Short mmCIF file of C-alpha atoms in Angstrom, two decimals:
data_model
loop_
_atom_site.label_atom_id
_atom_site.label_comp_id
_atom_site.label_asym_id
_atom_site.label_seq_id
_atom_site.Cartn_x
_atom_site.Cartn_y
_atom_site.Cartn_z
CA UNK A 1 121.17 122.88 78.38
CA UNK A 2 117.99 120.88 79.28
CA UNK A 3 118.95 117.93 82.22
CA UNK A 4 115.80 116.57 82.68
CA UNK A 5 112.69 116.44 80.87
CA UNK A 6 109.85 114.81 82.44
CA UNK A 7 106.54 113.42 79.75
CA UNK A 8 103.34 113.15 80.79
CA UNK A 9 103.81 111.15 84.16
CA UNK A 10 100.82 109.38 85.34
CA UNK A 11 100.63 107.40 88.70
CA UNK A 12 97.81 105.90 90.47
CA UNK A 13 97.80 104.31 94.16
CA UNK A 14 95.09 101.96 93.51
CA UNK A 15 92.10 103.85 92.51
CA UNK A 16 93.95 106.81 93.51
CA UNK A 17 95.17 108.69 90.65
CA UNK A 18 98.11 110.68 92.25
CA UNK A 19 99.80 112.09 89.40
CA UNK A 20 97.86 112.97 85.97
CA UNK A 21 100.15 113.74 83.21
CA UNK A 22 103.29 116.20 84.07
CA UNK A 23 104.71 117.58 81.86
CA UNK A 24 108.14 119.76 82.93
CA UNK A 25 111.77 120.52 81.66
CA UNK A 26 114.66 121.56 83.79
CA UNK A 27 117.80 123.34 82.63
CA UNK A 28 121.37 122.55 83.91
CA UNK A 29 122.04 124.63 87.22
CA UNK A 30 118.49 125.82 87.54
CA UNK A 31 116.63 125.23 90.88
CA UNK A 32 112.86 124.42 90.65
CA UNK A 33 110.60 124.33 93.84
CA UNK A 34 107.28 122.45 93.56
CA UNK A 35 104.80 123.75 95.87
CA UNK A 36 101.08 122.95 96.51
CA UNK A 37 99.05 121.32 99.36
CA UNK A 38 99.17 117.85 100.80
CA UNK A 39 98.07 115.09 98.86
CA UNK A 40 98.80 117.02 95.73
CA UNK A 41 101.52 114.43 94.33
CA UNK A 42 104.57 115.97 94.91
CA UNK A 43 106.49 113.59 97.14
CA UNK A 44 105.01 111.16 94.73
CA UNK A 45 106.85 113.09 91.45
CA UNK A 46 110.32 113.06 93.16
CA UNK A 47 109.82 109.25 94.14
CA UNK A 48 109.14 108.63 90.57
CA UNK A 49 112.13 109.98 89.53
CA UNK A 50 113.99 108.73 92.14
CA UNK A 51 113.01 105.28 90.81
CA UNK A 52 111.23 104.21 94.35
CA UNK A 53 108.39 104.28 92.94
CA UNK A 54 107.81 103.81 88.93
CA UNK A 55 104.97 105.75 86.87
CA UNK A 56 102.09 104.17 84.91
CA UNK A 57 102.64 105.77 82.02
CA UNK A 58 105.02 108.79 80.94
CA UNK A 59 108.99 108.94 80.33
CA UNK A 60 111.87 110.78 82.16
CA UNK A 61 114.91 111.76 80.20
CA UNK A 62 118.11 112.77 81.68
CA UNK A 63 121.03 114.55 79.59
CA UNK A 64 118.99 112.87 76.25
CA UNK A 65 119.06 109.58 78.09
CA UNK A 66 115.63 108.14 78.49
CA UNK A 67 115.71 106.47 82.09
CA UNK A 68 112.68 105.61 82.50
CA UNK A 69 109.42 104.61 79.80
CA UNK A 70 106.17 103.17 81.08
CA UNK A 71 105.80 102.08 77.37
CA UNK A 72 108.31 99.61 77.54
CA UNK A 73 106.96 96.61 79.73
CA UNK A 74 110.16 95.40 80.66
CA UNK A 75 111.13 95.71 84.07
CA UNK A 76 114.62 97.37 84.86
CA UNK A 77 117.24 94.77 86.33
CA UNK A 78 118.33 95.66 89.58
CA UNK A 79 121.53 96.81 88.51
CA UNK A 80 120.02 98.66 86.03
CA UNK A 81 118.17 100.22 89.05
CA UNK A 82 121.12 101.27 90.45
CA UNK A 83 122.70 103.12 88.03
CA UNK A 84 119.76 105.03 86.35
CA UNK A 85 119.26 106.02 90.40
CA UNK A 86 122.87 107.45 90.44
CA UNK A 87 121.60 110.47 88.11
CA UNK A 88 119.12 111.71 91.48
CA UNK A 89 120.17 112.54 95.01
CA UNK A 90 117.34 112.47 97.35
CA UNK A 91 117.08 114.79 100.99
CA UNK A 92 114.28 113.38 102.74
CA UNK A 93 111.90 115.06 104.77
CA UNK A 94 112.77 113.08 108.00
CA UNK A 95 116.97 112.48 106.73
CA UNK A 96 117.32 109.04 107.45
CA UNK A 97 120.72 109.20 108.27
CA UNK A 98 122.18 105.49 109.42
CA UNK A 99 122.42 105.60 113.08
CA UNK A 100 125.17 103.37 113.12
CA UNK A 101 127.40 105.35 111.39
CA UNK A 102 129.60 108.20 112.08
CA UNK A 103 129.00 111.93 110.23
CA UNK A 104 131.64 111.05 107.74
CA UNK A 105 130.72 107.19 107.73
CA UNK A 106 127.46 108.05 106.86
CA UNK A 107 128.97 110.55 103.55
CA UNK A 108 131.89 107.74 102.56
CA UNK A 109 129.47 104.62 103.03
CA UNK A 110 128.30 104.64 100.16
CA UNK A 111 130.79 105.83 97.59
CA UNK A 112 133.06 103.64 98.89
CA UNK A 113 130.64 100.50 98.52
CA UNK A 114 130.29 101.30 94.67
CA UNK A 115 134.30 102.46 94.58
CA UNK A 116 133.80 105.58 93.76
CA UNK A 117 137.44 106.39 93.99
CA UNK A 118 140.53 105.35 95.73
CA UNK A 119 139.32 105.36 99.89
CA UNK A 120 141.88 108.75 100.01
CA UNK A 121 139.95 110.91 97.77
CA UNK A 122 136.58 109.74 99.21
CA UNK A 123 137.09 110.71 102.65
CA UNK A 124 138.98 113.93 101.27
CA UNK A 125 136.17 114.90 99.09
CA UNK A 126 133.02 113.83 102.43
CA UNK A 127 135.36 116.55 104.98
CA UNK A 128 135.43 119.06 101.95
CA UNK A 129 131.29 118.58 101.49
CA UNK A 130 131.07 118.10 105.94
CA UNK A 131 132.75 121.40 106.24
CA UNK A 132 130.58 122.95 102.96
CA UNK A 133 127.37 122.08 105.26
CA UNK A 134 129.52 123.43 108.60
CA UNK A 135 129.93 120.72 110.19
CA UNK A 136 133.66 119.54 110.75
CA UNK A 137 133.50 119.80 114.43
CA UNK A 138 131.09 116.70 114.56
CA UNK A 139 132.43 114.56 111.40
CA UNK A 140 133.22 111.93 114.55
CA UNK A 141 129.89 112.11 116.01
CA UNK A 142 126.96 109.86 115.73
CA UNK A 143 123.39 111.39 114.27
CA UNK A 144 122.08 110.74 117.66
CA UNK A 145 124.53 113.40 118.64
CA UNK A 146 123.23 115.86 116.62
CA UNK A 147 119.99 118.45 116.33
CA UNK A 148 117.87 117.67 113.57
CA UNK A 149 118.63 120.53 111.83
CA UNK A 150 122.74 119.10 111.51
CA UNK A 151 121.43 115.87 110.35
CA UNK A 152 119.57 117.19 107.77
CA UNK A 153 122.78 119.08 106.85
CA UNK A 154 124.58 116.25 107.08
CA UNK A 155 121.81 114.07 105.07
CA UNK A 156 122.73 116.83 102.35
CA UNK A 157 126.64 116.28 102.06
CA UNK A 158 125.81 112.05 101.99
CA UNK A 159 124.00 112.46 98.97
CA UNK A 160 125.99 115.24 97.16
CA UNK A 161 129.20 112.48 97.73
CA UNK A 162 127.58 110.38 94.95
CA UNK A 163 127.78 113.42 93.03
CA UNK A 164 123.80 113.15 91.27
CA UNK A 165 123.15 115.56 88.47
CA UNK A 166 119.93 116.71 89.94
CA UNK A 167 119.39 116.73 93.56
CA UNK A 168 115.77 116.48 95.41
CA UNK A 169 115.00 117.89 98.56
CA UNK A 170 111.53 115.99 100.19
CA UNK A 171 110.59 118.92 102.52
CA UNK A 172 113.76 119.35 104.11
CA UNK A 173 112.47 121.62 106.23
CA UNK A 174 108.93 119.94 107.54
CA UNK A 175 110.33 117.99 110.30
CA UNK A 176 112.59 120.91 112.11
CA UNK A 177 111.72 123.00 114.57
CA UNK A 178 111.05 126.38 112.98
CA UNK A 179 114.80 127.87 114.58
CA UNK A 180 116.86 124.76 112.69
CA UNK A 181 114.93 125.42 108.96
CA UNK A 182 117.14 128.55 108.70
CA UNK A 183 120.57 126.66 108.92
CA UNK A 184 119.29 123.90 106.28
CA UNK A 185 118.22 126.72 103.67
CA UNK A 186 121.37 128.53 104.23
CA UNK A 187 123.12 125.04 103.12
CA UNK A 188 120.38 124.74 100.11
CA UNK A 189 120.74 128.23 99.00
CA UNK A 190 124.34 127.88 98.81
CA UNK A 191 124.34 124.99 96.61
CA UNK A 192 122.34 127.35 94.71
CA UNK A 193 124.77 129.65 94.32
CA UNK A 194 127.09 127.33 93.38
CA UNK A 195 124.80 125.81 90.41
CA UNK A 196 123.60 122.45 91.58
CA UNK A 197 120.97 121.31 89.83
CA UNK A 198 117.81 121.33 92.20
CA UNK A 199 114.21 120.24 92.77
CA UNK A 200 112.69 120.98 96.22
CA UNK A 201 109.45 120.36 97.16
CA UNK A 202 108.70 123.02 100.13
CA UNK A 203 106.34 124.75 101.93
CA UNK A 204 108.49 127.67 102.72
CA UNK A 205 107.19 130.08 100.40
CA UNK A 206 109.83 133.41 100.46
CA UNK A 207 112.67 130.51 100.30
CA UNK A 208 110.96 129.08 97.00
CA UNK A 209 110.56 132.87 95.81
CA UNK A 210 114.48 133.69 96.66
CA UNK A 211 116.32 130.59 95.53
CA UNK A 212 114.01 129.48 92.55
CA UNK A 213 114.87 130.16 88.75
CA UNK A 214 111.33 128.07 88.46
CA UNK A 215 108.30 126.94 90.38
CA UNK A 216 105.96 124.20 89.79
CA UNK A 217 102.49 124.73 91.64
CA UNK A 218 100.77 121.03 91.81
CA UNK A 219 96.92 120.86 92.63
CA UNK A 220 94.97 117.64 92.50
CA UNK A 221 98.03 115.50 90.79
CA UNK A 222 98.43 117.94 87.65
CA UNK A 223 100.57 121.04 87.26
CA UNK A 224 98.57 123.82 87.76
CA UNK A 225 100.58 126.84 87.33
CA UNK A 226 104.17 127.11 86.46
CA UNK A 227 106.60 129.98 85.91
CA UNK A 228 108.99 132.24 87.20
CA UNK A 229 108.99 132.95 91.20
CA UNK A 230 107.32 135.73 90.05
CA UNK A 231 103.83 133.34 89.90
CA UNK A 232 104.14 133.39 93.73
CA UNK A 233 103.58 137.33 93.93
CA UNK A 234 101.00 137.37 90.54
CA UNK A 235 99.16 134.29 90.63
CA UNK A 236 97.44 133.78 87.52
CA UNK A 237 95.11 131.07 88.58
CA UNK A 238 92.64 131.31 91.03
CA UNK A 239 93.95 127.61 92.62
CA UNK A 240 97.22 129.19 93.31
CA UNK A 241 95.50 132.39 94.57
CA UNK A 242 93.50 130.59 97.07
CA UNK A 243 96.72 127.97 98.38
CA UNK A 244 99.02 131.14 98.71
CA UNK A 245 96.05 132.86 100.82
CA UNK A 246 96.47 130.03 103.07
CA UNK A 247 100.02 130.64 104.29
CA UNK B 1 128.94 57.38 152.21
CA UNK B 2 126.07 59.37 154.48
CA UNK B 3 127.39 62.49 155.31
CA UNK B 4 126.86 65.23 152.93
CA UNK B 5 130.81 65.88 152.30
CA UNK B 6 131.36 62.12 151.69
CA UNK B 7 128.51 62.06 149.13
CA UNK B 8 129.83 65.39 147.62
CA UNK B 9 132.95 64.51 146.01
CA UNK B 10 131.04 61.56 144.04
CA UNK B 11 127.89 63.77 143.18
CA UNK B 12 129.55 66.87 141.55
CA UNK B 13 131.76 64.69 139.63
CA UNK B 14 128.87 63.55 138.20
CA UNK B 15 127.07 66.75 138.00
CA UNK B 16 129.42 68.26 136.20
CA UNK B 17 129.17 64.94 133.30
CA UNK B 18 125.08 65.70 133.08
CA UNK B 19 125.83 69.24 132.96
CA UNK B 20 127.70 69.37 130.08
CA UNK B 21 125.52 67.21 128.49
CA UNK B 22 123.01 70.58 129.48
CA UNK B 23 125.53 72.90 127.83
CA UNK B 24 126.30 70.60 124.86
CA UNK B 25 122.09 70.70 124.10
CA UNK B 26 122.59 73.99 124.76
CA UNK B 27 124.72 75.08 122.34
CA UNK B 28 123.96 72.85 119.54
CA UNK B 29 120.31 74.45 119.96
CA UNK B 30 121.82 78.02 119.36
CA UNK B 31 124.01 77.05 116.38
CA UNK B 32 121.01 75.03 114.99
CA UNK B 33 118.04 77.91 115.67
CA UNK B 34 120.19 80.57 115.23
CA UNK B 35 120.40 80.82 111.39
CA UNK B 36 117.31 78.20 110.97
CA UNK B 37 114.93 80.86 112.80
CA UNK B 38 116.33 83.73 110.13
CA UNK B 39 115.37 81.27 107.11
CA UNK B 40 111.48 80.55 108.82
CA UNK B 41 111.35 84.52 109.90
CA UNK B 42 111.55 84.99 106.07
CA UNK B 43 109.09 82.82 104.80
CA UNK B 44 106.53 84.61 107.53
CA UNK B 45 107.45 87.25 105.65
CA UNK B 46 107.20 86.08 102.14
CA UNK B 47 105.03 87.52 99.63
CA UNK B 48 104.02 84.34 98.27
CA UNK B 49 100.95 84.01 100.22
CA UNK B 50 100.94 80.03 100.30
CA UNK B 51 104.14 80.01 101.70
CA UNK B 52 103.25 82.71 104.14
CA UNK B 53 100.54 80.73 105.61
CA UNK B 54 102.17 77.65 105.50
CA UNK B 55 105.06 79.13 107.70
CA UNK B 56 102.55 81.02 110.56
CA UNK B 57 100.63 77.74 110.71
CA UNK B 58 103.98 75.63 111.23
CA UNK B 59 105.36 78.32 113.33
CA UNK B 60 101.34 78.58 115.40
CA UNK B 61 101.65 74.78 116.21
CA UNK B 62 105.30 74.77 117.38
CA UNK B 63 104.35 77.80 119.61
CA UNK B 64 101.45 76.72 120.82
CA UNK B 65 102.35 73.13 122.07
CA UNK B 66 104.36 71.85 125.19
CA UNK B 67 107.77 71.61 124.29
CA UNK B 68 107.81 68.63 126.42
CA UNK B 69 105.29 67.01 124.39
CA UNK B 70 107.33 67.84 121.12
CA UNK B 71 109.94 66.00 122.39
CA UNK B 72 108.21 62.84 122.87
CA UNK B 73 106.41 62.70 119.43
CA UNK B 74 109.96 62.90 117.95
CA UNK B 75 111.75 60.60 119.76
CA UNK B 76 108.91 58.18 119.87
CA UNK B 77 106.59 58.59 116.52
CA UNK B 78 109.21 57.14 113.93
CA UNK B 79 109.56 54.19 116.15
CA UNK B 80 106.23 53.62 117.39
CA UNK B 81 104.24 54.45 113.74
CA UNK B 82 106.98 53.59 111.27
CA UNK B 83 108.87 50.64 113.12
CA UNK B 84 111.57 52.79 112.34
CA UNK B 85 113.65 54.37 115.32
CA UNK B 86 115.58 56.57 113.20
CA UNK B 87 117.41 57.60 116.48
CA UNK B 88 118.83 54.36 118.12
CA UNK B 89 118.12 53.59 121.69
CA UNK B 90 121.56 55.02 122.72
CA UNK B 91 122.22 58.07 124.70
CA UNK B 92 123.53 59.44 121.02
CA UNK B 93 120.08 58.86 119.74
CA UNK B 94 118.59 60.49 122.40
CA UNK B 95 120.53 63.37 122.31
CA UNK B 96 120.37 63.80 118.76
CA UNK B 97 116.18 63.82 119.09
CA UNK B 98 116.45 66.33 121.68
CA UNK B 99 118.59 68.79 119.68
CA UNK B 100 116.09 68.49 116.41
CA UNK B 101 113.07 68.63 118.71
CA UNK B 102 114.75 71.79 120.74
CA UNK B 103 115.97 73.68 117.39
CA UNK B 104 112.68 73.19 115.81
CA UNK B 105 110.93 74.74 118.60
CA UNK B 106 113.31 77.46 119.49
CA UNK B 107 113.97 78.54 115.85
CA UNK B 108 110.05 79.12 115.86
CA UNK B 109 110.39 81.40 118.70
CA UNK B 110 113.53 82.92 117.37
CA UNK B 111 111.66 83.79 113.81
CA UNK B 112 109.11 86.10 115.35
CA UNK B 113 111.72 88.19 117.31
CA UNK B 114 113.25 88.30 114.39
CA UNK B 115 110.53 89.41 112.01
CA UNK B 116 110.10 91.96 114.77
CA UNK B 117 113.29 93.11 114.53
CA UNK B 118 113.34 93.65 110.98
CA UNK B 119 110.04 95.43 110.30
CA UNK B 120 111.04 97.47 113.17
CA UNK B 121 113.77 99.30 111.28
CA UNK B 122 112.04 101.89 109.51
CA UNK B 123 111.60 101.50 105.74
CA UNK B 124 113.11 104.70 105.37
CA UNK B 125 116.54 103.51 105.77
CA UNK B 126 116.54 101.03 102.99
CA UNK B 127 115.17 103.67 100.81
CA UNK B 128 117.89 105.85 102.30
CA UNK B 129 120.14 103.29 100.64
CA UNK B 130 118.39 103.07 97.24
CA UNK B 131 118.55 105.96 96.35
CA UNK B 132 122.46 106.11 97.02
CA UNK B 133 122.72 103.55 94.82
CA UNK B 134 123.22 100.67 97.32
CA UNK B 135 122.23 96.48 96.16
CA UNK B 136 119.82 94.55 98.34
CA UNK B 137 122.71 92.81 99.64
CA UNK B 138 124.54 96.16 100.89
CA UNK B 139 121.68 97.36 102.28
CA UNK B 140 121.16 94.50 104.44
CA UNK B 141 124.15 93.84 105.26
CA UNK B 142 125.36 97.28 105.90
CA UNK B 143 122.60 99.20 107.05
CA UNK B 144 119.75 97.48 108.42
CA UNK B 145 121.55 93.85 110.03
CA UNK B 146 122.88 95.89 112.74
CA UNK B 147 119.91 98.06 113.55
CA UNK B 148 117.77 94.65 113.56
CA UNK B 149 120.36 92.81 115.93
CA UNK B 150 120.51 95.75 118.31
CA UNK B 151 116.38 95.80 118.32
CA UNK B 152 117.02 91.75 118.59
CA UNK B 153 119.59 91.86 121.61
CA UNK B 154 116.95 92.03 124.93
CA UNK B 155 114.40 89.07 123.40
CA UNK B 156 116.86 87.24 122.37
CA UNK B 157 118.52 87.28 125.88
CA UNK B 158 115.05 86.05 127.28
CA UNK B 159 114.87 83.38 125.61
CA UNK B 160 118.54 82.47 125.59
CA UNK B 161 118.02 82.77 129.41
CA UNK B 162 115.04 80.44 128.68
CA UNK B 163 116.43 77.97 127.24
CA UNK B 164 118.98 77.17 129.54
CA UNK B 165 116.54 76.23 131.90
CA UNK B 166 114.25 73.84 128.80
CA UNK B 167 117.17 71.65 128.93
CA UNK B 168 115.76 70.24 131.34
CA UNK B 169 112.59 69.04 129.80
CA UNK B 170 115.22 66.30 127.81
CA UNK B 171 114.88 64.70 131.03
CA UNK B 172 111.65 63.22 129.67
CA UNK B 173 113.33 61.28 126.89
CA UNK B 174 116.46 60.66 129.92
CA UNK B 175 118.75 62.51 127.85
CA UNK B 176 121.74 62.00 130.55
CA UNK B 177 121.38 65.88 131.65
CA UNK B 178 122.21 67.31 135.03
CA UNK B 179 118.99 67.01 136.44
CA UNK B 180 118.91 63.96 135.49
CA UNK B 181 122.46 63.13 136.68
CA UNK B 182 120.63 64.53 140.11
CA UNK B 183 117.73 62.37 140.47
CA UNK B 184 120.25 59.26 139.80
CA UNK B 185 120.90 59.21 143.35
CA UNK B 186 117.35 59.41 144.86
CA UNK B 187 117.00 56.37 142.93
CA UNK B 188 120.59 55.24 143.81
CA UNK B 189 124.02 55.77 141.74
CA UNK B 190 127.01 54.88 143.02
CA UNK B 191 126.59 54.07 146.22
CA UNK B 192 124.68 56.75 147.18
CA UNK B 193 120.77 56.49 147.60
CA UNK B 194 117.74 58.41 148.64
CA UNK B 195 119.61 61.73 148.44
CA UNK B 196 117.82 64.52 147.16
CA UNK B 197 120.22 67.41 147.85
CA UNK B 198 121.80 66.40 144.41
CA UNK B 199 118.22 67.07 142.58
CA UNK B 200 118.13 70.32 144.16
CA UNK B 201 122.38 70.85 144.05
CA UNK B 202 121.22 71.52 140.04
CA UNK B 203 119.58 74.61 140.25
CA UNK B 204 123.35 76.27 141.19
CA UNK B 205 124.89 74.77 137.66
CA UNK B 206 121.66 76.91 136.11
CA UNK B 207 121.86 79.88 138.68
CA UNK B 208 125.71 80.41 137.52
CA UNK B 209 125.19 79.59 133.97
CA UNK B 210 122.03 81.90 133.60
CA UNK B 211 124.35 84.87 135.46
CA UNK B 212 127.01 84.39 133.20
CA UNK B 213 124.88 84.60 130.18
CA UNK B 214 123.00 88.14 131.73
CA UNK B 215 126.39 89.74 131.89
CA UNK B 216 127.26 88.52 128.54
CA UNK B 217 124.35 89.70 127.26
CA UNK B 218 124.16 93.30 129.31
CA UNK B 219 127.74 93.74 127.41
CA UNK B 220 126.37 93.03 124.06
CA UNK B 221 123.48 95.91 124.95
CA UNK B 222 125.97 98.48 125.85
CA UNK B 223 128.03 97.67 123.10
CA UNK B 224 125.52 98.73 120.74
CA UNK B 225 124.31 101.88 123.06
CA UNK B 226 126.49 103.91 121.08
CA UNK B 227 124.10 104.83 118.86
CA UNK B 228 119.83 104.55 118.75
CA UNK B 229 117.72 103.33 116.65
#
């Protein structure tokens, strides 16, 4: 069953024209990594549909539910925001965890804000995902506490407790020291097996090629190649050929 | 009454009258600046241009004149220009021109730490609470208000600190403060002339007002050293 279908985005930064029509679909429970150089537009595609930033032109449709049309002038209403937001969860690159919050204050903040549930079953259901990422020994602590690697973990289990239907991952990896990226993929790849809906944008090639049903190569803001991991080992296009040389 | 302990009794009694005069400009300041500074540190921020400028200019003239001098134009200019002392000749009056003159000026000063402290918390965090879903409100209130009073906490001390001591310069209108409660008997109060040891007794009401304040304000620091941001 198709969860999201993304129309012929467009997005320009000024006279910068970041994002030139993509076109993609994504099935339920499939995990699609969008790789390509910097400056390419990815970060700027999951912002998009993220709703922190909003395309120029193009639609995005989730579960037949058009959330977003550049056709229609009208701006969304904040609360309008809000919800159509609720259908993403968003890992970024450098977590952004609240520093004044606890591990598990930083998971129940925010379902408990929109009443998710009764207070019970939220903090039940933040230690089930806390322990999920391994992490029930420092549900107390505060992320100042913690390497970067266990924030990022823990920057996982906050937004899986607003339980999105697709979940983005901003480079989860980029900002870790190369010994901590292991313990975040383990965490990624084990959503994976479990069927979450996924879009990462990474650099780590052999994790894209293991834990991918689909990959997206971007070049110059359009889509240049997309297909099966298998793309990564038989590029078809000599763009792809030459970024993959370069790692 | 010559000797220093038979002048004493007298002079702190009325020491301690000016100086709460000093803590009652004191505090009305804070309460007045406080939540005035917050509304001016957000139209310096605005993204209406006109009211942008507007606000930097108003806050550029307030910051860039004596306080002193501030407090004569507005005790003196509705009176002098208008024929219209709005404030009545009364100690009232004057302490009422004092406390508009000192939360207009302070408030300016308060503004910029406070624009500080806001664009200091990275922008990350409010997107941190978009995309969970969070109102502007929550996100404020809940995420970055803390993390901008922690970054707040040392320059707001300073000038805190500051202010005690500005007081003071209500003297100049003879707002009935402590220094001016001092001076009284140079000039001779009560029986007592020509003594300046009150003048100078003062500077112990602002020495153990100013200490109190720094521990106060080294608790509020390590309150918040729980976590970094």
């Amino acid at each position: 069953m198709t969860v999201l279908e993304v129309k012929n985005l467009n997005k320009s930064f000024g006279r910068n024209h970041v994002l030139r029509g993509i076109d993609f679909t994504l099935d339920e429970g499939e995990v699609l990594s969008i790789i390509g150089s910097s400056g390419s537009g990815k970060t700027t595609l999951l912002r998009c549909l993220n709703s922190l930033e909003f395309a120029d032109e193009g639609k995005i449709i989730v579960n037949g539910e058009t959330i977003f049309d550049a056709s229609v002038n009208k701006r969304p209403s904040e609360a309008e925001l809000r919800l159509k937001r609720l259908h993403f969860g968003l890992v970024f690159q450098n977590f952004n965890l609240f520093p004044q919050y606890s591990v598990l204050e930083n998971v129940t903040l925010a379902p408990n804000l929109l009443k998710k549930g009764s207070k019970e079953e939220i903090e039940k259901y933040a230690r089930e995902l806390i322990d999920s990422v391994g992490l029930s020994e420092k549900i107390n602590n505060y992320p100042c506490e913690l390497s970067g690697g266990q924030q990022q973990r823990v920057a996982i289990a906050r937004a899986l407790a607003m339980k999105p239907n697709i979940l983005c991952f901003d480079e989860p990896t980029s900002a870790l020291d190369p010994e901590l990226t292991g313990e975040v993929l383990k965490v990624i790849r084990s959503l994976a097996d479990k069927n979450m809906t996924m879009i990462i944008v990474t650099h780590e090639m052999m994790f894209a090629h293991d834990v991918s049903d689909k990959i997206i190569f971007m070049d110059g803001g359009v889509i240049a190649e997309q297909g099966t991991p298998d793309i990564l080992d038989n590029p078809r296009s000599d763009r792809l050929k030459a970024f993959l040389t370069s790692f | 009454m010559n000797s220093f302990f038979e002048q004493f009794p007298t002079v702190f009694q009325a020491l301690n009258v000016g100086f709460l005069q000093t803590l009652k400009l004191f505090a009305v300041t804070l309460l007045g600046a406080i939540p005035l500074g917050l509304i001016i540190s957000f139209g310096s921020m605005s993204k209406i241009k006109p009211i942008s400028a507007l606000v930097r200019v108003f806050v550029w003239i307030i910051r860039g004149t004596p306080l002193m001098l501030q407090l004569l134009i507005i005790y003196f200019f509705p009176g002098l220009v208008f024929n219209n002392p709005i404030w009545g000749g009364g100690e009232d009056g004057r302490f009422i021109a004092s406390a508009v003159a000192f939360i207009i000026n302070y408030a300016c000063y308060f503004s910029e730490i406070y624009r500080g402290g806001i664009q200091g918390v990275p922008h990350g965090q409010q997107e941190a609470g978009q995309v969970l879903g969070l109102s502007k409100g929550q996100i404020f209130f809940r995420i970055t208000l803390l993390q901008m009073i922690k970054r707040i906490v040392p320059p707001m001390s300073n000038e805190i600190i500051t202010l005690v001591k500005d007081t003071s310069l209500a003297r100049i209108i003879a707002l009935q403060e402590v220094i001016w409660a001092g001076q009284a008997f140079m000039k001779g109060s009560q029986g007592i002339s020509g003594a300046i040891w009150p003048l100078f007794f003062t500077g112990v009401y602002y020495l153990a007002f100013s200490g109190i304040l720094t521990l106060l304000f080294g608790w509020v620091e390590k309150k918040l050293s729980y976590f970094k941001a």
